Amino acid sequence: MAHTDYSFTKGDTGSKVRVRIIHSLTGQLLVPCNGVYTAYIWVKPQGAASVKRTMTVLSGANDGFADYTLLGAELLEGELQTQVEIERVSNGQIVSELGVKTHKVGPKLSM
C-alpha cells in the first residue's frame, strides 16, 4: 500500500520553517547575521493569498539561520508555498532570495 509523506499537518501549531541564510552572489553562509540582516518569509497556503512575515534571525551557535513558526491558519490541507528574502538592515537591499519551496500539508487524523 502506498503512502504519502507530508511536511506539516493541517492546523498544527508549533511547526517551524528553518533556513540557512546564504549570500546569493558568493553562496556562503551570511555570518554575522543577527542585527545585520533581516529575514522575511512569504507564506502562501492552499487557495489563499500570500502573506509576508518576519522570521527570527538566530544567533550564537545557530548564527546564519532564521526560522518562522507557522500559524495554524497557514497550514491548510494541500500545498503550502514559501519563499524567503534576506535584507541588509543598513540599506534595505535584498541580498538573497531563495526559490519557492512547496510543502505538502496533510490531514489531521481524528478519532
mmCIF file with all atom_site columns, C-alpha atoms in Angstrom, residues 19-58:
data_model
loop_
_atom_site.group_PDB
_atom_site.id
_atom_site.type_symbol
_atom_site.label_atom_id
_atom_site.label_alt_id
_atom_site.label_comp_id
_atom_site.label_asym_id
_atom_site.label_entity_id
_atom_site.label_seq_id
_atom_site.pdbx_PDB_ins_code
_atom_site.Cartn_x
_atom_site.Cartn_y
_atom_site.Cartn_z
_atom_site.occupancy
_atom_site.B_iso_or_equiv
_atom_site.pdbx_formal_charge
_atom_site.auth_seq_id
_atom_site.auth_comp_id
_atom_site.auth_asym_id
_atom_site.auth_atom_id
_atom_site.pdbx_PDB_model_num
ATOM 1  C CA . VAL A 1 19 ? 16.517 28.259 6.534  1.00 0.00 ? 19 VAL A CA 1
ATOM 2  C CA . ARG A 1 20 ? 20.243 28.759 6.050  1.00 0.00 ? 20 ARG A CA 1
ATOM 3  C CA . ILE A 1 21 ? 20.945 32.374 5.132  1.00 0.00 ? 21 ILE A CA 1
ATOM 4  C CA . ILE A 1 22 ? 23.145 32.290 2.048  1.00 0.00 ? 22 ILE A CA 1
ATOM 5  C CA . HIS A 1 23 ? 24.506 35.270 0.097  1.00 0.00 ? 23 HIS A CA 1
ATOM 6  C CA . SER A 1 24 ? 23.203 34.956 -3.460 1.00 0.00 ? 24 SER A CA 1
ATOM 7  C CA . LEU A 1 25 ? 26.487 36.041 -5.097 1.00 0.00 ? 25 LEU A CA 1
ATOM 8  C CA . THR A 1 26 ? 29.008 34.109 -3.007 1.00 0.00 ? 26 THR A CA 1
ATOM 9  C CA . GLY A 1 27 ? 26.949 31.080 -1.973 1.00 0.00 ? 27 GLY A CA 1
ATOM 10 C CA . GLN A 1 28 ? 28.440 31.430 1.522  1.00 0.00 ? 28 GLN A CA 1
ATOM 11 C CA . LEU A 1 29 ? 26.605 31.448 4.832  1.00 0.00 ? 29 LEU A CA 1
ATOM 12 C CA . LEU A 1 30 ? 25.954 35.041 5.993  1.00 0.00 ? 30 LEU A CA 1
ATOM 13 C CA . VAL A 1 31 ? 27.670 35.430 9.358  1.00 0.00 ? 31 VAL A CA 1
ATOM 14 C CA . PRO A 1 32 ? 27.304 37.526 11.452 1.00 0.00 ? 32 PRO A CA 1
ATOM 15 C CA . CYS A 1 33 ? 23.613 37.737 10.720 1.00 0.00 ? 33 CYS A CA 1
ATOM 16 C CA . ASN A 1 34 ? 21.693 38.965 13.770 1.00 0.00 ? 34 ASN A CA 1
ATOM 17 C CA . GLY A 1 35 ? 21.446 42.779 13.664 1.00 0.00 ? 35 GLY A CA 1
ATOM 18 C CA . VAL A 1 36 ? 22.993 42.914 10.190 1.00 0.00 ? 36 VAL A CA 1
ATOM 19 C CA . TYR A 1 37 ? 20.268 41.173 8.169  1.00 0.00 ? 37 TYR A CA 1
ATOM 20 C CA . THR A 1 38 ? 16.523 40.786 8.438  1.00 0.00 ? 38 THR A CA 1
ATOM 21 C CA . ALA A 1 39 ? 14.760 37.682 7.141  1.00 0.00 ? 39 ALA A CA 1
ATOM 22 C CA . TYR A 1 40 ? 11.241 37.590 5.746  1.00 0.00 ? 40 TYR A CA 1
ATOM 23 C CA . ILE A 1 41 ? 9.168  34.663 4.564  1.00 0.00 ? 41 ILE A CA 1
ATOM 24 C CA . TRP A 1 42 ? 6.307  34.742 2.105  1.00 0.00 ? 42 TRP A CA 1
ATOM 25 C CA . VAL A 1 43 ? 3.706  32.148 3.106  1.00 0.00 ? 43 VAL A CA 1
ATOM 26 C CA . LYS A 1 44 ? 1.017  31.060 0.641  1.00 0.00 ? 44 LYS A CA 1
ATOM 27 C CA . PRO A 1 45 ? -1.415 28.415 1.957  1.00 0.00 ? 45 PRO A CA 1
ATOM 28 C CA . GLN A 1 46 ? -3.525 26.307 -0.419 1.00 0.00 ? 46 GLN A CA 1
ATOM 29 C CA . GLY A 1 47 ? -6.167 28.547 -2.014 1.00 0.00 ? 47 GLY A CA 1
ATOM 30 C CA . ALA A 1 48 ? -5.185 31.673 -0.062 1.00 0.00 ? 48 ALA A CA 1
ATOM 31 C CA . ALA A 1 49 ? -3.220 34.848 -0.754 1.00 0.00 ? 49 ALA A CA 1
ATOM 32 C CA . SER A 1 50 ? 0.466  35.063 0.113  1.00 0.00 ? 50 SER A CA 1
ATOM 33 C CA . VAL A 1 51 ? 1.457  36.973 3.248  1.00 0.00 ? 51 VAL A CA 1
ATOM 34 C CA . LYS A 1 52 ? 4.871  38.391 4.152  1.00 0.00 ? 52 LYS A CA 1
ATOM 35 C CA . ARG A 1 53 ? 6.025  37.507 7.677  1.00 0.00 ? 53 ARG A CA 1
ATOM 36 C CA . THR A 1 54 ? 9.154  38.376 9.661  1.00 0.00 ? 54 THR A CA 1
ATOM 37 C CA . MET A 1 55 ? 11.425 35.469 10.543 1.00 0.00 ? 55 MET A CA 1
ATOM 38 C CA . THR A 1 56 ? 13.505 35.167 13.706 1.00 0.00 ? 56 THR A CA 1
ATOM 39 C CA . VAL A 1 57 ? 17.177 35.618 12.835 1.00 0.00 ? 57 VAL A CA 1
ATOM 40 C CA . LEU A 1 58 ? 19.152 33.303 15.089 1.00 0.00 ? 58 LEU A CA 1
#
